[in-house]
mmCIF file of C-alpha atoms in Angstrom:
data_model
loop_
_atom_site.group_PDB
_atom_site.id
_atom_site.type_symbol
_atom_site.label_atom_id
_atom_site.label_comp_id
_atom_site.label_asym_id
_atom_site.label_seq_id
_atom_site.Cartn_x
_atom_site.Cartn_y
_atom_site.Cartn_z
ATOM 1 C CA UNK A 626 139.239 209.254 335.207
ATOM 2 C CA UNK A 627 140.997 209.968 331.908
ATOM 3 C CA UNK A 628 142.078 206.355 331.338
ATOM 4 C CA UNK A 629 139.261 205.829 328.784
ATOM 5 C CA UNK A 630 140.950 208.502 326.670
ATOM 6 C CA UNK A 631 144.207 206.536 326.701
ATOM 7 C CA UNK A 632 145.748 208.956 329.233
ATOM 8 C CA UNK A 633 147.466 207.144 332.166
ATOM 9 C CA UNK A 634 147.168 208.793 335.560
ATOM 10 C CA UNK A 635 150.900 209.621 335.950
ATOM 11 C CA UNK A 636 150.969 211.229 332.489
ATOM 12 C CA UNK A 637 147.851 213.242 333.402
ATOM 13 C CA UNK A 638 149.613 214.491 336.578
ATOM 14 C CA UNK A 639 152.644 215.650 334.577
ATOM 15 C CA UNK A 640 150.361 217.443 332.096
ATOM 16 C CA UNK A 641 148.466 219.080 334.970
ATOM 17 C CA UNK A 642 151.735 220.267 336.538
ATOM 18 C CA UNK A 643 152.913 221.787 333.234
ATOM 19 C CA UNK A 644 149.631 223.665 332.915
ATOM 20 C CA UNK A 645 150.148 225.069 336.443
ATOM 21 C CA UNK A 646 153.871 225.801 335.964
ATOM 22 C CA UNK A 647 154.443 226.934 332.381
ATOM 23 C CA UNK A 648 158.082 226.865 331.292
ATOM 24 C CA UNK A 649 159.319 224.663 334.136
ATOM 25 C CA UNK A 650 162.185 222.258 333.542
ATOM 26 C CA UNK A 651 162.302 218.498 333.998
ATOM 27 C CA UNK A 652 164.063 218.812 337.337
ATOM 28 C CA UNK A 653 161.532 221.391 338.524
ATOM 29 C CA UNK A 654 158.682 219.095 337.546
ATOM 30 C CA UNK A 655 160.368 216.174 339.295
ATOM 31 C CA UNK A 656 160.848 218.268 342.436
ATOM 32 C CA UNK A 657 157.221 219.481 342.514
ATOM 33 C CA UNK A 658 155.846 215.971 341.924
ATOM 34 C CA UNK A 659 158.394 214.217 344.124
ATOM 35 C CA UNK A 660 159.190 211.767 341.311
ATOM 36 C CA UNK A 661 162.484 210.574 339.837
ATOM 37 C CA UNK A 662 163.577 212.658 336.802
ATOM 38 C CA UNK A 663 163.593 209.498 334.648
ATOM 39 C CA UNK A 664 159.879 208.916 335.321
ATOM 40 C CA UNK A 665 159.126 212.542 334.474
ATOM 41 C CA UNK A 666 161.058 212.292 331.204
ATOM 42 C CA UNK A 667 159.191 209.131 330.106
ATOM 43 C CA UNK A 668 155.908 210.800 331.060
ATOM 44 C CA UNK A 669 156.831 213.867 328.968
ATOM 45 C CA UNK A 670 157.555 211.599 326.001
ATOM 46 C CA UNK A 671 154.036 210.174 326.359
ATOM 47 C CA UNK A 672 152.619 213.725 326.583
ATOM 48 C CA UNK A 673 154.347 214.574 323.310
ATOM 49 C CA UNK A 674 152.948 211.431 321.680
ATOM 50 C CA UNK A 675 149.451 212.382 322.803
ATOM 51 C CA UNK A 676 149.939 215.971 321.589
ATOM 52 C CA UNK A 677 149.464 217.306 325.133
ATOM 53 C CA UNK A 678 152.759 219.216 324.982
ATOM 54 C CA UNK A 679 154.648 220.688 322.070
ATOM 55 C CA UNK A 680 158.034 222.366 321.527
ATOM 56 C CA UNK A 681 158.039 225.928 322.744
ATOM 57 C CA UNK A 682 157.926 228.727 320.169
ATOM 58 C CA UNK A 683 160.838 230.381 321.936
ATOM 59 C CA UNK A 684 163.089 227.323 321.792
ATOM 60 C CA UNK A 685 162.586 223.826 320.428
ATOM 61 C CA UNK A 686 164.439 222.330 323.385
ATOM 62 C CA UNK A 687 161.752 223.590 325.741
ATOM 63 C CA UNK A 688 158.203 222.177 325.930
ATOM 64 C CA UNK A 689 154.903 223.930 326.454
ATOM 65 C CA UNK A 690 151.545 222.506 327.488
ATOM 66 C CA UNK A 691 148.778 222.632 324.876
ATOM 67 C CA UNK A 692 145.455 224.095 326.050
ATOM 68 C CA UNK A 693 143.183 221.347 327.460
ATOM 69 C CA UNK A 694 140.288 222.679 325.362
ATOM 70 C CA UNK A 695 142.319 221.636 322.347
ATOM 71 C CA UNK A 696 144.421 218.687 323.553
ATOM 72 C CA UNK A 697 141.887 216.784 325.666
ATOM 73 C CA UNK A 698 139.026 217.483 323.265
ATOM 74 C CA UNK A 699 141.173 216.020 320.475
ATOM 75 C CA UNK A 700 141.760 212.871 322.567
ATOM 76 C CA UNK A 701 138.042 212.622 323.267
ATOM 77 C CA UNK A 702 137.176 213.008 319.581
ATOM 78 C CA UNK A 703 139.736 210.374 318.660
ATOM 79 C CA UNK A 704 138.236 207.913 321.145
ATOM 80 C CA UNK A 705 134.720 208.690 319.919
ATOM 81 C CA UNK A 706 135.796 208.029 316.328
ATOM 82 C CA UNK A 707 137.384 204.741 317.402
ATOM 83 C CA UNK A 708 134.218 203.824 319.268
ATOM 84 C CA UNK A 709 132.037 204.587 316.260
ATOM 85 C CA UNK A 710 134.299 202.506 314.044
ATOM 86 C CA UNK A 711 134.188 199.653 316.553
ATOM 87 C CA UNK A 712 130.402 199.931 316.723
ATOM 88 C CA UNK A 713 130.262 199.753 312.933
ATOM 89 C CA UNK A 714 132.462 196.656 312.930
ATOM 90 C CA UNK A 715 130.284 195.007 315.576
ATOM 91 C CA UNK A 716 127.159 195.705 313.521
ATOM 92 C CA UNK A 717 128.798 194.154 310.477
ATOM 93 C CA UNK A 718 129.784 191.147 312.597
ATOM 94 C CA UNK A 719 126.203 190.887 313.862
ATOM 95 C CA UNK A 720 124.913 190.810 310.284
ATOM 96 C CA UNK A 721 127.423 188.103 309.390
ATOM 97 C CA UNK A 722 126.436 186.056 312.446
ATOM 98 C CA UNK A 723 122.791 186.315 311.351
ATOM 99 C CA UNK A 724 123.808 184.939 307.942
ATOM 100 C CA UNK A 725 125.527 181.989 309.620
ATOM 101 C CA UNK A 726 122.411 181.330 311.720
ATOM 102 C CA UNK A 727 120.135 181.529 308.660
ATOM 103 C CA UNK A 728 122.369 179.176 306.694
ATOM 104 C CA UNK A 729 122.427 176.701 309.580
ATOM 105 C CA UNK A 730 118.655 176.854 310.090
ATOM 106 C CA UNK A 731 118.063 176.400 306.365
ATOM 107 C CA UNK A 732 120.351 173.377 306.306
ATOM 108 C CA UNK A 733 118.613 171.891 309.345
ATOM 109 C CA UNK A 734 115.197 172.555 307.832
ATOM 110 C CA UNK A 735 116.221 170.847 304.603
ATOM 111 C CA UNK A 736 117.450 167.887 306.624
ATOM 112 C CA UNK A 737 114.270 167.681 308.683
ATOM 113 C CA UNK A 738 111.939 168.206 305.754
ATOM 114 C CA UNK A 739 113.641 165.349 303.908
ATOM 115 C CA UNK A 740 112.157 162.960 306.476
ATOM 116 C CA UNK A 741 109.642 164.685 308.727
ATOM 117 C CA UNK A 742 107.589 167.864 308.849
ATOM 118 C CA UNK A 743 105.681 169.034 311.923
ATOM 119 C CA UNK A 744 102.230 170.632 311.637
ATOM 120 C CA UNK A 745 100.898 172.540 314.639
ATOM 121 C CA UNK A 746 97.179 172.630 315.323
ATOM 122 C CA UNK A 747 94.093 171.712 313.329
ATOM 123 C CA UNK A 748 94.180 174.645 310.918
ATOM 124 C CA UNK A 749 97.742 174.009 309.780
ATOM 125 C CA UNK A 750 97.067 170.271 309.533
ATOM 126 C CA UNK A 751 93.911 170.689 307.449
ATOM 127 C CA UNK A 752 95.593 173.206 305.168
ATOM 128 C CA UNK A 753 98.509 170.831 304.540
ATOM 129 C CA UNK A 754 96.173 167.894 303.887
ATOM 130 C CA UNK A 755 94.227 169.983 301.372
ATOM 131 C CA UNK A 756 97.481 170.809 299.572
ATOM 132 C CA UNK A 757 98.602 167.175 299.516
ATOM 133 C CA UNK A 758 95.154 166.122 298.272
ATOM 134 C CA UNK A 759 95.249 168.643 295.441
ATOM 135 C CA UNK A 760 98.646 167.294 294.345
ATOM 136 C CA UNK A 761 97.670 163.632 294.736
ATOM 137 C CA UNK A 762 97.553 162.023 291.285
ATOM 138 C CA UNK A 763 97.516 158.227 291.716
ATOM 139 C CA UNK A 764 96.494 156.777 295.073
ATOM 140 C CA UNK A 765 95.236 157.755 298.529
ATOM 141 C CA UNK A 766 95.291 155.275 301.424
ATOM 142 C CA UNK A 767 93.423 156.122 304.627
ATOM 143 C CA UNK A 768 93.114 154.766 308.156
ATOM 144 C CA UNK A 769 90.121 156.549 309.702
ATOM 145 C CA UNK A 770 90.783 155.515 313.297
ATOM 146 C CA UNK A 771 87.683 157.030 314.846
ATOM 147 C CA UNK A 772 84.134 155.874 315.381
ATOM 148 C CA UNK A 773 81.557 158.444 314.441
ATOM 149 C CA UNK A 774 82.733 161.445 312.410
ATOM 150 C CA UNK A 775 81.633 164.991 313.128
ATOM 151 C CA UNK A 776 79.479 166.890 310.690
ATOM 152 C CA UNK A 777 82.349 169.317 310.085
ATOM 153 C CA UNK A 778 84.710 166.461 309.267
ATOM 154 C CA UNK A 779 82.214 164.843 306.896
ATOM 155 C CA UNK A 780 81.518 168.127 305.135
ATOM 156 C CA UNK A 781 85.220 168.908 304.697
ATOM 157 C CA UNK A 782 86.086 165.493 303.208
ATOM 158 C CA UNK A 783 83.433 165.351 300.501
ATOM 159 C CA UNK A 784 84.807 168.065 298.139
ATOM 160 C CA UNK A 785 88.262 166.497 298.442
ATOM 161 C CA UNK A 786 86.838 163.069 297.560
ATOM 162 C CA UNK A 787 85.030 164.502 294.528
ATOM 163 C CA UNK A 788 88.208 166.204 293.305
ATOM 164 C CA UNK A 789 90.231 162.990 293.670
ATOM 165 C CA UNK A 790 87.568 160.963 291.855
ATOM 166 C CA UNK A 791 87.569 163.408 288.923
ATOM 167 C CA UNK A 792 91.321 162.947 288.541
ATOM 168 C CA UNK A 793 91.005 159.164 288.614
ATOM 169 C CA UNK A 794 92.851 158.745 291.909
ATOM 170 C CA UNK A 795 92.422 155.294 293.491
ATOM 171 C CA UNK A 796 91.040 155.725 297.020
ATOM 172 C CA UNK A 797 91.049 153.013 299.650
ATOM 173 C CA UNK A 798 89.881 153.712 303.197
ATOM 174 C CA UNK A 799 89.613 151.557 306.313
ATOM 175 C CA UNK A 800 87.176 152.646 309.014
ATOM 176 C CA UNK A 801 86.311 151.047 312.333
ATOM 177 C CA UNK A 802 83.494 148.511 312.601
ATOM 178 C CA UNK A 803 81.936 150.783 315.218
ATOM 179 C CA UNK A 804 80.939 153.310 312.516
ATOM 180 C CA UNK A 805 77.855 151.135 311.974
ATOM 181 C CA UNK A 806 76.579 152.460 315.299
ATOM 182 C CA UNK A 807 76.290 156.010 313.935
ATOM 183 C CA UNK A 808 73.723 156.501 311.121
ATOM 184 C CA UNK A 809 75.183 159.844 310.019
ATOM 185 C CA UNK A 810 78.646 158.325 309.579
ATOM 186 C CA UNK A 811 77.166 155.311 307.780
ATOM 187 C CA UNK A 812 75.396 157.662 305.370
ATOM 188 C CA UNK A 813 78.670 159.508 304.821
ATOM 189 C CA UNK A 814 80.525 156.275 304.037
ATOM 190 C CA UNK A 815 77.782 155.325 301.591
ATOM 191 C CA UNK A 816 78.355 158.669 299.886
ATOM 192 C CA UNK A 817 82.130 158.059 299.758
ATOM 193 C CA UNK A 818 81.581 154.545 298.399
ATOM 194 C CA UNK A 819 79.262 155.901 295.678
ATOM 195 C CA UNK A 820 81.925 158.445 294.675
ATOM 196 C CA UNK A 821 84.717 155.923 294.148
ATOM 197 C CA UNK A 822 86.215 155.449 297.613
ATOM 198 C CA UNK A 823 86.740 151.727 298.294
ATOM 199 C CA UNK A 824 85.700 151.497 301.940
ATOM 200 C CA UNK A 825 86.339 148.648 304.343
ATOM 201 C CA UNK A 826 85.996 148.301 308.110
ATOM 202 C CA UNK A 827 88.126 146.647 310.784
ATOM 203 C CA UNK A 828 87.650 145.986 314.474
ATOM 204 C CA UNK A 829 90.588 148.236 315.398
ATOM 205 C CA UNK A 830 93.181 150.404 313.680
ATOM 206 C CA UNK A 831 96.731 151.363 314.690
ATOM 207 C CA UNK A 832 96.259 155.110 314.213
ATOM 208 C CA UNK A 833 94.849 157.762 311.939
ATOM 209 C CA UNK A 834 96.854 157.828 308.718
ATOM 210 C CA UNK A 835 96.814 159.256 305.207
ATOM 211 C CA UNK A 836 99.279 158.141 302.516
ATOM 212 C CA UNK A 837 99.421 160.186 299.306
ATOM 213 C CA UNK A 838 100.868 158.557 296.171
ATOM 214 C CA UNK A 839 103.060 156.360 298.413
ATOM 215 C CA UNK A 840 105.283 159.398 298.849
ATOM 216 C CA UNK A 841 103.858 161.375 301.782
ATOM 217 C CA UNK A 842 102.206 160.095 304.966
ATOM 218 C CA UNK A 843 100.289 162.149 307.525
ATOM 219 C CA UNK A 844 100.078 160.835 311.104
ATOM 220 C CA UNK A 845 98.825 162.523 314.293
ATOM 221 C CA UNK A 846 101.363 163.834 316.792
ATOM 222 C CA UNK A 847 99.126 162.621 319.600
ATOM 223 C CA UNK A 848 96.510 159.952 318.731
ATOM 224 C CA UNK A 849 94.433 161.105 321.719
ATOM 225 C CA UNK A 850 94.451 164.784 320.728
ATOM 226 C CA UNK A 851 93.918 165.671 317.073
ATOM 227 C CA UNK A 852 94.216 169.378 317.937
ATOM 228 C CA UNK A 853 97.908 168.835 318.761
ATOM 229 C CA UNK A 854 98.751 168.670 315.054
ATOM 230 C CA UNK A 855 100.311 166.102 312.752
ATOM 231 C CA UNK A 856 103.546 164.849 311.224
ATOM 232 C CA UNK A 857 104.168 164.611 307.487
ATOM 233 C CA UNK A 858 106.648 161.837 306.682
ATOM 234 C CA UNK A 859 108.599 161.783 303.411
ATOM 235 C CA UNK A 860 111.322 159.145 303.861
ATOM 236 C CA UNK A 861 111.029 156.188 301.506
ATOM 237 C CA UNK A 862 111.810 153.613 304.207
ATOM 238 C CA UNK A 863 109.043 154.698 306.563
ATOM 239 C CA UNK A 864 106.541 155.147 303.707
ATOM 240 C CA UNK A 865 107.162 151.590 302.482
ATOM 241 C CA UNK A 866 106.626 150.254 306.006
ATOM 242 C CA UNK A 867 103.385 152.217 306.429
ATOM 243 C CA UNK A 868 102.081 150.991 303.064
ATOM 244 C CA UNK A 869 102.823 147.381 304.032
ATOM 245 C CA UNK A 870 100.937 147.953 307.282
ATOM 246 C CA UNK A 871 97.998 149.342 305.331
ATOM 247 C CA UNK A 872 97.926 146.358 302.970
ATOM 248 C CA UNK A 873 97.875 143.875 305.861
ATOM 249 C CA UNK A 874 95.015 145.685 307.575
ATOM 250 C CA UNK A 875 93.191 146.049 304.240
ATOM 251 C CA UNK A 876 93.366 142.301 303.602
ATOM 252 C CA UNK A 877 91.809 141.568 306.993
ATOM 253 C CA UNK A 878 89.161 144.304 306.766
ATOM 254 C CA UNK A 879 85.609 143.705 305.556
ATOM 255 C CA UNK A 880 84.028 145.473 302.563
ATOM 256 C CA UNK A 881 81.518 148.190 303.384
ATOM 257 C CA UNK A 882 78.412 147.501 301.297
ATOM 258 C CA UNK A 883 75.397 149.814 301.411
ATOM 259 C CA UNK A 884 75.965 150.518 305.068
ATOM 260 C CA UNK A 885 75.271 146.942 306.174
ATOM 261 C CA UNK A 886 77.775 145.385 308.592
ATOM 262 C CA UNK A 887 79.645 142.463 307.054
ATOM 263 C CA UNK A 888 80.583 139.392 309.091
ATOM 264 C CA UNK A 889 83.162 136.712 308.490
ATOM 265 C CA UNK A 890 82.063 133.131 308.681
ATOM 266 C CA UNK A 891 83.188 131.609 311.973
ATOM 267 C CA UNK A 892 82.546 128.435 313.810
ATOM 268 C CA UNK A 893 80.556 127.950 316.962
ATOM 269 C CA UNK A 894 82.147 129.712 319.923
ATOM 270 C CA UNK A 895 84.769 131.568 317.910
ATOM 271 C CA UNK A 896 85.556 135.208 318.612
ATOM 272 C CA UNK A 897 84.333 138.066 316.470
ATOM 273 C CA UNK A 898 86.990 140.409 315.039
ATOM 274 C CA UNK A 899 86.024 142.998 317.658
ATOM 275 C CA UNK A 900 86.374 140.460 320.481
ATOM 276 C CA UNK A 901 89.743 139.356 319.120
ATOM 277 C CA UNK A 902 90.820 142.990 319.009
ATOM 278 C CA UNK A 903 89.738 143.506 322.626
ATOM 279 C CA UNK A 904 91.781 140.532 323.823
ATOM 280 C CA UNK A 905 94.797 141.592 321.797
ATOM 281 C CA UNK A 906 94.673 145.221 322.952
ATOM 282 C CA UNK A 907 94.154 144.316 326.599
ATOM 283 C CA UNK A 908 97.041 141.862 326.321
ATOM 284 C CA UNK A 909 99.264 144.707 325.143
ATOM 285 C CA UNK A 910 98.698 146.338 328.506
ATOM 286 C CA UNK A 911 96.499 149.117 327.175
ATOM 287 C CA UNK A 912 93.979 150.783 329.450
ATOM 288 C CA UNK A 913 90.224 150.538 328.971
ATOM 289 C CA UNK A 914 90.243 154.119 327.687
ATOM 290 C CA UNK A 915 92.850 153.423 324.988
ATOM 291 C CA UNK A 916 91.148 150.167 323.979
ATOM 292 C CA UNK A 917 87.843 151.995 323.588
ATOM 293 C CA UNK A 918 89.484 154.685 321.473
ATOM 294 C CA UNK A 919 91.086 152.133 319.170
ATOM 295 C CA UNK A 920 87.727 150.407 318.746
ATOM 296 C CA UNK A 921 85.963 153.704 318.201
ATOM 297 C CA UNK A 922 83.499 153.065 321.009
ATOM 298 C CA UNK A 923 82.810 154.607 324.399
ATOM 299 C CA UNK A 924 84.753 153.422 327.437
ATOM 300 C CA UNK A 925 81.520 152.035 328.854
ATOM 301 C CA UNK A 926 80.892 149.993 325.687
ATOM 302 C CA UNK A 927 84.474 148.737 325.678
ATOM 303 C CA UNK A 928 84.169 147.571 329.280
ATOM 304 C CA UNK A 929 80.871 145.877 328.461
ATOM 305 C CA UNK A 930 82.486 143.952 325.589
ATOM 306 C CA UNK A 931 85.307 142.873 327.921
ATOM 307 C CA UNK A 932 82.900 141.767 330.633
ATOM 308 C CA UNK A 933 80.731 139.807 328.175
ATOM 309 C CA UNK A 934 83.807 138.157 326.709
ATOM 310 C CA UNK A 935 85.071 137.098 330.136
ATOM 311 C CA UNK A 936 81.623 135.760 331.037
ATOM 312 C CA UNK A 937 81.438 133.835 327.783
ATOM 313 C CA UNK A 938 84.839 132.278 328.478
ATOM 314 C CA UNK A 939 84.000 131.611 332.130
ATOM 315 C CA UNK A 940 87.067 133.601 333.160
ATOM 316 C CA UNK A 941 87.533 135.560 336.368
ATOM 317 C CA UNK A 942 90.385 137.680 335.084
ATOM 318 C CA UNK A 943 91.609 139.057 331.780
ATOM 319 C CA UNK A 944 94.680 136.846 331.900
ATOM 320 C CA UNK A 945 92.535 133.773 332.481
ATOM 321 C CA UNK A 946 90.375 134.824 329.526
ATOM 322 C CA UNK A 947 93.496 134.895 327.361
ATOM 323 C CA UNK A 948 94.530 131.430 328.516
ATOM 324 C CA UNK A 949 91.139 129.915 327.804
ATOM 325 C CA UNK A 950 90.853 131.628 324.403
ATOM 326 C CA UNK A 951 94.266 130.219 323.465
ATOM 327 C CA UNK A 952 93.320 126.731 324.707
ATOM 328 C CA UNK A 953 90.137 126.852 322.620
ATOM 329 C CA UNK A 954 92.130 127.822 319.559
ATOM 330 C CA UNK A 955 90.401 131.174 319.257
ATOM 331 C CA UNK A 956 93.736 132.984 319.274
ATOM 332 C CA UNK A 957 96.826 131.955 317.366
ATOM 333 C CA UNK A 958 99.892 131.584 319.566
ATOM 334 C CA UNK A 959 103.516 131.966 318.380
ATOM 335 C CA UNK A 960 104.768 129.268 316.034
ATOM 336 C CA UNK A 961 108.312 129.262 317.386
ATOM 337 C CA UNK A 962 108.040 129.470 321.170
ATOM 338 C CA UNK A 963 111.406 129.020 322.905
ATOM 339 C CA UNK A 964 111.910 125.827 324.883
ATOM 340 C CA UNK A 965 113.224 125.812 328.451
ATOM 341 C CA UNK A 966 115.088 122.527 329.082
ATOM 342 C CA UNK A 967 115.721 123.403 332.735
ATOM 343 C CA UNK A 968 111.968 123.395 333.459
ATOM 344 C CA UNK A 969 110.018 120.196 334.141
ATOM 345 C CA UNK A 970 107.623 119.002 331.449
ATOM 346 C CA UNK A 971 104.589 120.414 333.283
ATOM 347 C CA UNK A 972 106.388 123.772 333.643
ATOM 348 C CA UNK A 973 107.230 123.853 329.945
ATOM 349 C CA UNK A 974 103.623 123.092 329.046
ATOM 350 C CA UNK A 975 102.371 125.865 331.316
ATOM 351 C CA UNK A 976 104.987 128.222 329.832
ATOM 352 C CA UNK A 977 103.726 127.481 326.318
ATOM 353 C CA UNK A 978 100.072 128.014 327.230
ATOM 354 C CA UNK A 979 100.961 131.303 328.935
ATOM 355 C CA UNK A 980 103.037 132.458 325.949
ATOM 356 C CA UNK A 981 100.251 131.472 323.579
ATOM 357 C CA UNK A 982 97.808 133.530 325.599
ATOM 358 C CA UNK A 983 100.184 136.465 325.715
ATOM 359 C CA UNK A 984 100.821 136.157 321.989
ATOM 360 C CA UNK A 985 97.093 136.090 321.334
ATOM 361 C CA UNK A 986 96.657 139.130 323.579
#
């Protein structure tokens, strides 16, 4: 039981025997314990080292046991002091470990923030967008990939637009064609257009997106759930790619003028941009729900457009609709389709029509 004090059990037994038999010799101790004299002598040496026994006042060659109130309490105090010192060292080590963790986290944060920053929830996202808008000095590019906009969203965007216009920031925004179905959103876009925002519309958009000064881009974490938060991208490579994507969509989009839908000139029987988008999105394997979201319309409206398109093409399936659209030249197929010399001529022709349809989809 005294091992925690650094007192081995055989040494404790020798000390106990000396307390019971003061003034006994080594041989007498060995006889009472039944141990070899050599073991008793080594145990006595350990007792001396631990200050359990001391030379007798009557003769230095004789040993006497020190009172346990003094000797054992001294051992206990020594162990307590060692424990306190060890506890102090562990606390200092804990503090140093915390510094290592902080340094590592800071380094990781710097690395992550150099490319990507995660925003959790609507409040954090809106706050970050407000900050980026306030610091925007040259250009703001926007994909507004939603149909109608809520009153809260419209109200929040107007002060930001006014602030950007006062600073001379060039604003270009692409909305969905389906915004024309919502008078409140149309009125809002007219307001934006009157305050300097160059607005265009497209049949579909890849995702919501904001690009500030071609340096920071904000994209949703989950396109289907804006409440999930957003990602802020800072890397030059990804920003350049996103800006190129914006420019391509911008070139194909139609100007928004006084809230009136604009239409491209097309020949008899050709597809509208919205119909082309439906075929392309369905060909990508997207569900009716995702197609409707990308068009900014209800699922019911999206299914109606698909059904009307299939009826117009005289197709019984979506794949057949793609084939017939490609055969009519309504969809552009790939320019460099691979040839398959091991297939017969009819098989190669069918392969090219199928690939053209898939490419158009």
